[in-house]
Amino acid sequence: MPARGKLITFEGLDGSGKSTQLDKLARSLRAHGLSVTVTREPGGTTTGERIREVLLHSATAGLSPLTEMALMFASRAQHIHEVILPALAEGRIVLCDRYTDSTEAYQGGGRKLGTKPVLQLHEILCGNLQPDLTILLDNEVAFSVERARRRNRKHKGGRSERDENRFEQENRAFFGRVRHAYLAIAAREPNRVHVVNARGTPAETHAVIMELVRKKLKI
Ligand code: TYD
C-alpha cells in the first residue's frame, strides 16, 4: 500500500492570487514526477459543483448565514468522501483551493457566526481531517478586492462569463473581518498554517511557496 499522500490547502481573500499559485505549484510538483490532484471548494464533485452554483450565484437571495455554512460543509463532506480521501489513500498530493479555514474566515468571521460552530461541524462532518500544510496568501483588503474586481471585468468582456459572485459583492468591513479571522487561525496553528505575503510578483510568491512545500513535506 502506498504511503498516505499529503493535503495542501490554499487560503486567502478573493483576488489574493490563490488559483495562480495553486496552478504553478501543481506544475512544479508534476515536473518532479509527483502525482498531484487539483481540486477546489465549494465544489470538486458533481454534487459539490451544484451546491457551489447555489452558494456563489449573485441571483441567490436571502440565504441565511447558517444555511450558507451548512452548504459549505455539505459540499466539503462529499468532497472528502469522493475525492480527497481516495486520492490520499493512493499516495497523491492533493492541492485544494479553499477548505475549512475559508468557512471559519468567511462564515465564522465575515458572517459573524464565530469559530466554535465551524470547528464543531468540521469534527462531525469532516472527521476532523486536517491539511498537512495550509498556505495563506495574505494581502491588504483593498488590494485583493480590487484585483478580484479587475479579473471579473476582464472575464465579462471576454469569452467566459465571470460574474461577481455573492461574496465578492460584500463590503470592505466584511473582508476586514475575513482577513482578521484568517490571521487568527494562523496565530493559533502556526505549524500548519503559513502566511505568505501576496504582494510580490507571481514568480516571487511561487518561489516562497516551493521552499515551504519542500521543507514541510520533505520533497
Ligand atoms: P471563488 O470564485 O472560488 O473565489 P476565489 O477564486 O477568490 O477563491 O469563490 C469562492 C467563494 O466562496 C469565495 O468568495 C469564498 C467563499 N467561501 C466561503 O465563504 N466559505 C467557504 O467555506 C468556502 C470554501 C468558500
PDB file of C-alpha atoms and ligand atoms in Angstrom:
ATOM      1  CA  MET A   1       0.000   0.000   0.000  1.00  0.00           C
ATOM      2  CA  PRO A   2       1.450   3.439  -0.866  1.00  0.00           C
ATOM      3  CA  ALA A   3       2.159   5.903   1.956  1.00  0.00           C
ATOM      4  CA  ARG A   4      -0.685   8.286   2.695  1.00  0.00           C
ATOM      5  CA  GLY A   5      -0.489  11.301   0.406  1.00  0.00           C
ATOM      6  CA  LYS A   6      -0.432  14.920   1.512  1.00  0.00           C
ATOM      7  CA  LEU A   7      -3.178  17.506   1.672  1.00  0.00           C
ATOM      8  CA  ILE A   8      -2.112  21.069   0.928  1.00  0.00           C
ATOM      9  CA  THR A   9      -4.732  23.806   1.061  1.00  0.00           C
ATOM     10  CA  PHE A  10      -4.622  27.360  -0.290  1.00  0.00           C
ATOM     11  CA  GLU A  11      -6.441  30.134   1.512  1.00  0.00           C
ATOM     12  CA  GLY A  12      -6.827  33.879   1.200  1.00  0.00           C
ATOM     13  CA  LEU A  13      -9.180  36.685   0.265  1.00  0.00           C
ATOM     14  CA  ASP A  14     -10.859  36.800  -3.126  1.00  0.00           C
ATOM     15  CA  GLY A  15      -8.250  38.168  -5.531  1.00  0.00           C
ATOM     16  CA  SER A  16      -5.274  37.080  -3.395  1.00  0.00           C
ATOM     17  CA  GLY A  17      -3.810  35.090  -6.315  1.00  0.00           C
ATOM     18  CA  LYS A  18      -4.519  31.646  -4.863  1.00  0.00           C
ATOM     19  CA  SER A  19      -5.575  29.986  -8.086  1.00  0.00           C
ATOM     20  CA  THR A  20      -2.474  31.173  -9.971  1.00  0.00           C
ATOM     21  CA  GLN A  21      -0.196  29.915  -7.217  1.00  0.00           C
ATOM     22  CA  LEU A  22      -2.005  26.603  -6.950  1.00  0.00           C
ATOM     23  CA  ASP A  23      -1.547  26.019 -10.698  1.00  0.00           C
ATOM     24  CA  LYS A  24       2.140  26.913 -10.507  1.00  0.00           C
ATOM     25  CA  LEU A  25       2.727  24.579  -7.584  1.00  0.00           C
ATOM     26  CA  ALA A  26       0.874  21.743  -9.337  1.00  0.00           C
ATOM     27  CA  ARG A  27       3.055  22.206 -12.423  1.00  0.00           C
ATOM     28  CA  SER A  28       6.284  22.234 -10.399  1.00  0.00           C
ATOM     29  CA  LEU A  29       5.355  19.159  -8.369  1.00  0.00           C
ATOM     30  CA  ARG A  30       4.346  17.249 -11.509  1.00  0.00           C
ATOM     31  CA  ALA A  31       7.658  18.223 -13.113  1.00  0.00           C
ATOM     32  CA  HIS A  32       9.301  16.479 -10.138  1.00  0.00           C
ATOM     33  CA  GLY A  33       7.359  13.334 -11.069  1.00  0.00           C
ATOM     34  CA  LEU A  34       4.821  13.556  -8.245  1.00  0.00           C
ATOM     35  CA  SER A  35       1.143  12.591  -8.630  1.00  0.00           C
ATOM     36  CA  VAL A  36      -0.981  15.641  -7.958  1.00  0.00           C
ATOM     37  CA  THR A  37      -4.741  16.103  -7.662  1.00  0.00           C
ATOM     38  CA  VAL A  38      -6.001  19.673  -8.033  1.00  0.00           C
ATOM     39  CA  THR A  39      -9.418  20.475  -6.658  1.00  0.00           C
ATOM     40  CA  ARG A  40     -11.491  23.253  -5.095  1.00  0.00           C
ATOM     41  CA  GLU A  41     -14.220  24.179  -2.634  1.00  0.00           C
ATOM     42  CA  PRO A  42     -17.048  24.723  -2.670  1.00  0.00           C
ATOM     43  CA  GLY A  43     -17.211  22.145  -5.477  1.00  0.00           C
ATOM     44  CA  GLY A  44     -14.782  19.453  -6.534  1.00  0.00           C
ATOM     45  CA  THR A  45     -17.531  16.846  -7.129  1.00  0.00           C
ATOM     46  CA  THR A  46     -20.676  16.813  -9.271  1.00  0.00           C
ATOM     47  CA  THR A  47     -22.849  17.356  -6.196  1.00  0.00           C
ATOM     48  CA  GLY A  48     -20.448  19.946  -4.821  1.00  0.00           C
ATOM     49  CA  GLU A  49     -20.455  21.949  -8.065  1.00  0.00           C
ATOM     50  CA  ARG A  50     -24.257  22.148  -7.878  1.00  0.00           C
ATOM     51  CA  ILE A  51     -24.035  23.372  -4.298  1.00  0.00           C
ATOM     52  CA  ARG A  52     -21.386  25.870  -5.444  1.00  0.00           C
ATOM     53  CA  GLU A  53     -23.771  27.280  -8.022  1.00  0.00           C
ATOM     54  CA  VAL A  54     -26.367  27.985  -5.305  1.00  0.00           C
ATOM     55  CA  LEU A  55     -23.776  29.453  -2.948  1.00  0.00           C
ATOM     56  CA  LEU A  56     -21.963  31.750  -5.338  1.00  0.00           C
ATOM     57  CA  HIS A  57     -24.585  32.852  -7.826  1.00  0.00           C
ATOM     58  CA  SER A  58     -25.350  36.536  -7.498  1.00  0.00           C
ATOM     59  CA  ALA A  59     -29.054  35.747  -8.068  1.00  0.00           C
ATOM     60  CA  THR A  60     -29.234  33.591  -4.915  1.00  0.00           C
ATOM     61  CA  ALA A  61     -31.075  35.787  -2.432  1.00  0.00           C
ATOM     62  CA  GLY A  62     -31.966  35.534   1.232  1.00  0.00           C
ATOM     63  CA  LEU A  63     -29.609  32.683   2.162  1.00  0.00           C
ATOM     64  CA  SER A  64     -29.147  32.763   5.940  1.00  0.00           C
ATOM     65  CA  PRO A  65     -25.565  32.629   7.279  1.00  0.00           C
ATOM     66  CA  LEU A  66     -26.318  29.254   8.904  1.00  0.00           C
ATOM     67  CA  THR A  67     -27.636  27.835   5.633  1.00  0.00           C
ATOM     68  CA  GLU A  68     -24.541  29.139   3.895  1.00  0.00           C
ATOM     69  CA  MET A  69     -22.296  27.432   6.449  1.00  0.00           C
ATOM     70  CA  ALA A  70     -24.273  24.174   6.214  1.00  0.00           C
ATOM     71  CA  LEU A  71     -23.990  24.145   2.413  1.00  0.00           C
ATOM     72  CA  MET A  72     -20.232  24.786   2.561  1.00  0.00           C
ATOM     73  CA  PHE A  73     -19.903  21.754   4.816  1.00  0.00           C
ATOM     74  CA  ALA A  74     -22.268  19.638   2.704  1.00  0.00           C
ATOM     75  CA  SER A  75     -20.039  20.280  -0.298  1.00  0.00           C
ATOM     76  CA  ARG A  76     -16.923  19.542   1.782  1.00  0.00           C
ATOM     77  CA  ALA A  77     -18.218  16.266   3.274  1.00  0.00           C
ATOM     78  CA  GLN A  78     -18.946  14.943  -0.226  1.00  0.00           C
ATOM     79  CA  HIS A  79     -15.585  16.208  -1.474  1.00  0.00           C
ATOM     80  CA  ILE A  80     -13.679  14.446   1.307  1.00  0.00           C
ATOM     81  CA  HIS A  81     -15.580  11.216   0.694  1.00  0.00           C
ATOM     82  CA  GLU A  82     -15.391  11.219  -3.094  1.00  0.00           C
ATOM     83  CA  VAL A  83     -12.078  12.915  -3.901  1.00  0.00           C
ATOM     84  CA  ILE A  84      -9.755  13.786  -1.026  1.00  0.00           C
ATOM     85  CA  LEU A  85      -9.615  10.543   0.976  1.00  0.00           C
ATOM     86  CA  PRO A  86      -9.338   8.271  -2.092  1.00  0.00           C
ATOM     87  CA  ALA A  87      -6.520  10.446  -3.511  1.00  0.00           C
ATOM     88  CA  LEU A  88      -4.653  10.455  -0.183  1.00  0.00           C
ATOM     89  CA  ALA A  89      -5.055   6.675   0.056  1.00  0.00           C
ATOM     90  CA  GLU A  90      -3.352   6.397  -3.353  1.00  0.00           C
ATOM     91  CA  GLY A  91      -0.435   8.435  -2.045  1.00  0.00           C
ATOM     92  CA  ARG A  92      -1.232  11.518  -4.145  1.00  0.00           C
ATOM     93  CA  ILE A  93      -0.581  15.134  -3.251  1.00  0.00           C
ATOM     94  CA  VAL A  94      -3.920  16.921  -3.089  1.00  0.00           C
ATOM     95  CA  LEU A  95      -3.879  20.674  -3.729  1.00  0.00           C
ATOM     96  CA  CYS A  96      -7.172  22.157  -2.648  1.00  0.00           C
ATOM     97  CA  ASP A  97      -8.283  25.716  -3.395  1.00  0.00           C
ATOM     98  CA  ARG A  98     -10.001  26.594  -0.072  1.00  0.00           C
ATOM     99  CA  TYR A  99     -11.045  24.271   2.763  1.00  0.00           C
ATOM    100  CA  THR A 100     -12.455  24.629   6.296  1.00  0.00           C
ATOM    101  CA  ASP A 101     -10.356  27.716   7.078  1.00  0.00           C
ATOM    102  CA  SER A 102     -12.457  29.510   4.443  1.00  0.00           C
ATOM    103  CA  THR A 103     -15.592  28.659   6.405  1.00  0.00           C
ATOM    104  CA  GLU A 104     -14.001  29.865   9.628  1.00  0.00           C
ATOM    105  CA  ALA A 105     -12.899  33.104   7.938  1.00  0.00           C
ATOM    106  CA  TYR A 106     -15.967  33.867   5.780  1.00  0.00           C
ATOM    107  CA  GLN A 107     -18.892  32.412   7.755  1.00  0.00           C
ATOM    108  CA  GLY A 108     -17.245  32.496  11.197  1.00  0.00           C
ATOM    109  CA  GLY A 109     -15.601  35.918  10.764  1.00  0.00           C
ATOM    110  CA  GLY A 110     -17.309  37.613   7.812  1.00  0.00           C
ATOM    111  CA  ARG A 111     -20.838  36.469   8.703  1.00  0.00           C
ATOM    112  CA  LYS A 112     -20.067  36.610  12.439  1.00  0.00           C
ATOM    113  CA  LEU A 113     -21.062  33.007  13.251  1.00  0.00           C
ATOM    114  CA  GLY A 114     -17.880  32.568  15.272  1.00  0.00           C
ATOM    115  CA  THR A 115     -15.206  29.914  15.278  1.00  0.00           C
ATOM    116  CA  LYS A 116     -16.837  27.337  17.537  1.00  0.00           C
ATOM    117  CA  PRO A 117     -19.655  26.055  15.276  1.00  0.00           C
ATOM    118  CA  VAL A 118     -17.215  25.797  12.372  1.00  0.00           C
ATOM    119  CA  LEU A 119     -14.765  23.665  14.349  1.00  0.00           C
ATOM    120  CA  GLN A 120     -17.603  21.538  15.708  1.00  0.00           C
ATOM    121  CA  LEU A 121     -19.027  20.906  12.240  1.00  0.00           C
ATOM    122  CA  HIS A 122     -15.552  20.165  10.954  1.00  0.00           C
ATOM    123  CA  GLU A 123     -15.214  17.480  13.565  1.00  0.00           C
ATOM    124  CA  ILE A 124     -18.622  15.936  12.858  1.00  0.00           C
ATOM    125  CA  LEU A 125     -18.800  16.254   9.075  1.00  0.00           C
ATOM    126  CA  CYS A 126     -15.140  16.114   8.061  1.00  0.00           C
ATOM    127  CA  GLY A 127     -13.848  13.639  10.625  1.00  0.00           C
ATOM    128  CA  ASN A 128     -11.558  16.497  11.627  1.00  0.00           C
ATOM    129  CA  LEU A 129      -9.373  15.869   8.550  1.00  0.00           C
ATOM    130  CA  GLN A 130      -6.603  18.480   8.764  1.00  0.00           C
ATOM    131  CA  PRO A 131      -4.357  19.645   5.928  1.00  0.00           C
ATOM    132  CA  ASP A 132      -0.667  18.764   6.222  1.00  0.00           C
ATOM    133  CA  LEU A 133       0.089  22.309   5.140  1.00  0.00           C
ATOM    134  CA  THR A 134      -2.008  25.422   4.557  1.00  0.00           C
ATOM    135  CA  ILE A 135      -0.715  28.361   2.571  1.00  0.00           C
ATOM    136  CA  LEU A 136      -2.458  31.584   3.489  1.00  0.00           C
ATOM    137  CA  LEU A 137      -1.867  34.236   0.849  1.00  0.00           C
ATOM    138  CA  ASP A 138      -2.149  37.496   2.690  1.00  0.00           C
ATOM    139  CA  ASN A 139      -2.642  40.995   1.361  1.00  0.00           C
ATOM    140  CA  GLU A 140      -4.443  44.241   2.158  1.00  0.00           C
ATOM    141  CA  VAL A 141      -8.208  44.026   1.742  1.00  0.00           C
ATOM    142  CA  ALA A 142      -8.309  46.923  -0.731  1.00  0.00           C
ATOM    143  CA  PHE A 143      -5.677  45.326  -2.955  1.00  0.00           C
ATOM    144  CA  SER A 144      -7.282  41.868  -3.054  1.00  0.00           C
ATOM    145  CA  VAL A 145     -10.813  43.105  -3.637  1.00  0.00           C
ATOM    146  CA  GLU A 146      -9.666  45.414  -6.430  1.00  0.00           C
ATOM    147  CA  ARG A 147      -7.813  42.531  -8.091  1.00  0.00           C
ATOM    148  CA  ALA A 148     -10.921  40.317  -7.914  1.00  0.00           C
ATOM    149  CA  ARG A 149     -12.998  43.116  -9.491  1.00  0.00           C
ATOM    150  CA  ARG A 150     -10.484  43.663 -12.308  1.00  0.00           C
ATOM    151  CA  ARG A 151     -10.431  39.920 -13.028  1.00  0.00           C
ATOM    152  CA  ASN A 152     -14.230  39.807 -13.204  1.00  0.00           C
ATOM    153  CA  ARG A 153     -14.414  42.806 -15.536  1.00  0.00           C
ATOM    154  CA  LYS A 154     -11.836  41.223 -17.818  1.00  0.00           C
ATOM    155  CA  HIS A 155     -13.718  37.928 -17.947  1.00  0.00           C
ATOM    156  CA  LYS A 156     -17.032  39.634 -18.606  1.00  0.00           C
ATOM    157  CA  GLY A 157     -15.584  41.307 -21.689  1.00  0.00           C
ATOM    158  CA  GLY A 158     -14.042  38.045 -22.885  1.00  0.00           C
ATOM    159  CA  ARG A 159     -15.400  34.633 -23.775  1.00  0.00           C
ATOM    160  CA  SER A 160     -16.050  33.202 -20.325  1.00  0.00           C
ATOM    161  CA  GLU A 161     -18.735  34.979 -18.357  1.00  0.00           C
ATOM    162  CA  ARG A 162     -17.402  35.646 -14.916  1.00  0.00           C
ATOM    163  CA  ASP A 163     -19.989  37.336 -12.781  1.00  0.00           C
ATOM    164  CA  GLU A 164     -19.144  38.982  -9.496  1.00  0.00           C
ATOM    165  CA  ASN A 165     -20.129  36.273  -7.005  1.00  0.00           C
ATOM    166  CA  ARG A 166     -22.241  36.793  -3.872  1.00  0.00           C
ATOM    167  CA  PHE A 167     -19.162  37.089  -1.700  1.00  0.00           C
ATOM    168  CA  GLU A 168     -17.324  39.490  -3.960  1.00  0.00           C
ATOM    169  CA  GLN A 169     -20.278  41.858  -3.617  1.00  0.00           C
ATOM    170  CA  GLU A 170     -19.635  42.195   0.111  1.00  0.00           C
ATOM    171  CA  ASN A 171     -18.183  45.375   1.593  1.00  0.00           C
ATOM    172  CA  ARG A 172     -14.787  46.319   2.957  1.00  0.00           C
ATOM    173  CA  ALA A 173     -15.822  45.657   6.576  1.00  0.00           C
ATOM    174  CA  PHE A 174     -16.830  42.095   5.695  1.00  0.00           C
ATOM    175  CA  PHE A 175     -13.447  41.375   4.089  1.00  0.00           C
ATOM    176  CA  GLY A 176     -11.699  43.060   7.023  1.00  0.00           C
ATOM    177  CA  ARG A 177     -13.341  40.512   9.335  1.00  0.00           C
ATOM    178  CA  VAL A 178     -12.431  37.678   6.956  1.00  0.00           C
ATOM    179  CA  ARG A 179      -8.767  38.693   6.935  1.00  0.00           C
ATOM    180  CA  HIS A 180      -8.722  39.117  10.702  1.00  0.00           C
ATOM    181  CA  ALA A 181     -10.179  35.613  11.169  1.00  0.00           C
ATOM    182  CA  TYR A 182      -7.603  34.135   8.776  1.00  0.00           C
ATOM    183  CA  LEU A 183      -4.717  35.718  10.681  1.00  0.00           C
ATOM    184  CA  ALA A 184      -6.176  34.439  13.963  1.00  0.00           C
ATOM    185  CA  ILE A 185      -6.183  30.877  12.576  1.00  0.00           C
ATOM    186  CA  ALA A 186      -2.545  31.281  11.515  1.00  0.00           C
ATOM    187  CA  ALA A 187      -1.615  32.527  15.003  1.00  0.00           C
ATOM    188  CA  ARG A 188      -3.454  29.599  16.604  1.00  0.00           C
ATOM    189  CA  GLU A 189      -1.974  26.899  14.329  1.00  0.00           C
ATOM    190  CA  PRO A 190       1.492  28.085  13.301  1.00  0.00           C
ATOM    191  CA  ASN A 191       2.710  24.578  12.483  1.00  0.00           C
ATOM    192  CA  ARG A 192       0.042  24.019   9.853  1.00  0.00           C
ATOM    193  CA  VAL A 193      -0.747  27.494   8.522  1.00  0.00           C
ATOM    194  CA  HIS A 194       1.963  29.547   6.834  1.00  0.00           C
ATOM    195  CA  VAL A 195       1.253  33.154   5.961  1.00  0.00           C
ATOM    196  CA  VAL A 196       2.779  34.110   2.630  1.00  0.00           C
ATOM    197  CA  ASN A 197       2.932  37.753   1.645  1.00  0.00           C
ATOM    198  CA  ALA A 198       0.998  38.016  -1.618  1.00  0.00           C
ATOM    199  CA  ARG A 199       2.289  41.438  -2.669  1.00  0.00           C
ATOM    200  CA  GLY A 200       5.219  40.154  -4.730  1.00  0.00           C
ATOM    201  CA  THR A 201       5.195  39.046  -8.361  1.00  0.00           C
ATOM    202  CA  PRO A 202       3.643  35.625  -9.079  1.00  0.00           C
ATOM    203  CA  ALA A 203       7.163  34.194  -9.633  1.00  0.00           C
ATOM    204  CA  GLU A 204       8.459  35.541  -6.312  1.00  0.00           C
ATOM    205  CA  THR A 205       5.471  34.199  -4.415  1.00  0.00           C
ATOM    206  CA  HIS A 206       5.826  30.827  -6.139  1.00  0.00           C
ATOM    207  CA  ALA A 207       9.477  30.572  -5.046  1.00  0.00           C
ATOM    208  CA  VAL A 208       8.483  31.195  -1.417  1.00  0.00           C
ATOM    209  CA  ILE A 209       5.730  28.560  -1.616  1.00  0.00           C
ATOM    210  CA  MET A 210       8.030  25.963  -3.249  1.00  0.00           C
ATOM    211  CA  GLU A 211      10.545  26.399  -0.463  1.00  0.00           C
ATOM    212  CA  LEU A 212       7.833  25.952   2.177  1.00  0.00           C
ATOM    213  CA  VAL A 213       6.440  22.842   0.498  1.00  0.00           C
ATOM    214  CA  ARG A 214       9.887  21.317   0.088  1.00  0.00           C
ATOM    215  CA  LYS A 215      10.777  21.832   3.726  1.00  0.00           C
ATOM    216  CA  LYS A 216       7.472  20.922   5.228  1.00  0.00           C
ATOM    217  CA  LEU A 217       6.766  17.826   3.159  1.00  0.00           C
ATOM    218  CA  LYS A 218      10.384  16.791   2.697  1.00  0.00           C
ATOM    219  CA  ILE A 219      10.021  16.509  -1.068  1.00  0.00           C
TER     220      ILE A 219
HETATM  221  P1  TYD B   1     -14.183  31.532  -5.919  1.00  0.00           P
HETATM  222  O1  TYD B   1     -14.663  32.072  -7.210  1.00  0.00           O
HETATM  223  O2  TYD B   1     -13.596  30.177  -5.866  1.00  0.00           O
HETATM  224  O3  TYD B   1     -13.229  32.601  -5.293  1.00  0.00           O
HETATM  225  P2  TYD B   1     -11.689  32.677  -5.334  1.00  0.00           P
HETATM  226  O4  TYD B   1     -11.263  32.343  -6.750  1.00  0.00           O
HETATM  227  O5  TYD B   1     -11.402  34.063  -4.916  1.00  0.00           O
HETATM  228  O6  TYD B   1     -11.271  31.655  -4.319  1.00  0.00           O
HETATM  229  O7  TYD B   1     -15.378  31.641  -4.888  1.00  0.00           O
HETATM  230  C1  TYD B   1     -15.370  31.022  -3.689  1.00  0.00           C
HETATM  231  C2  TYD B   1     -16.084  31.948  -2.729  1.00  0.00           C
HETATM  232  O8  TYD B   1     -16.693  31.183  -1.694  1.00  0.00           O
HETATM  233  C3  TYD B   1     -15.148  32.930  -2.065  1.00  0.00           C
HETATM  234  O9  TYD B   1     -15.713  34.203  -2.110  1.00  0.00           O
HETATM  235  C4  TYD B   1     -15.078  32.460  -0.634  1.00  0.00           C
HETATM  236  C5  TYD B   1     -16.352  31.720  -0.437  1.00  0.00           C
HETATM  237  N1  TYD B   1     -16.274  30.613   0.534  1.00  0.00           N
HETATM  238  C6  TYD B   1     -16.847  30.748   1.783  1.00  0.00           C
HETATM  239  O10 TYD B   1     -17.442  31.806   2.085  1.00  0.00           O
HETATM  240  N2  TYD B   1     -16.794  29.715   2.674  1.00  0.00           N
HETATM  241  C7  TYD B   1     -16.183  28.539   2.382  1.00  0.00           C
HETATM  242  O11 TYD B   1     -16.155  27.608   3.217  1.00  0.00           O
HETATM  243  C8  TYD B   1     -15.585  28.389   1.087  1.00  0.00           C
HETATM  244  C9  TYD B   1     -14.914  27.103   0.700  1.00  0.00           C
HETATM  245  C10 TYD B   1     -15.662  29.458   0.180  1.00  0.00           C
END
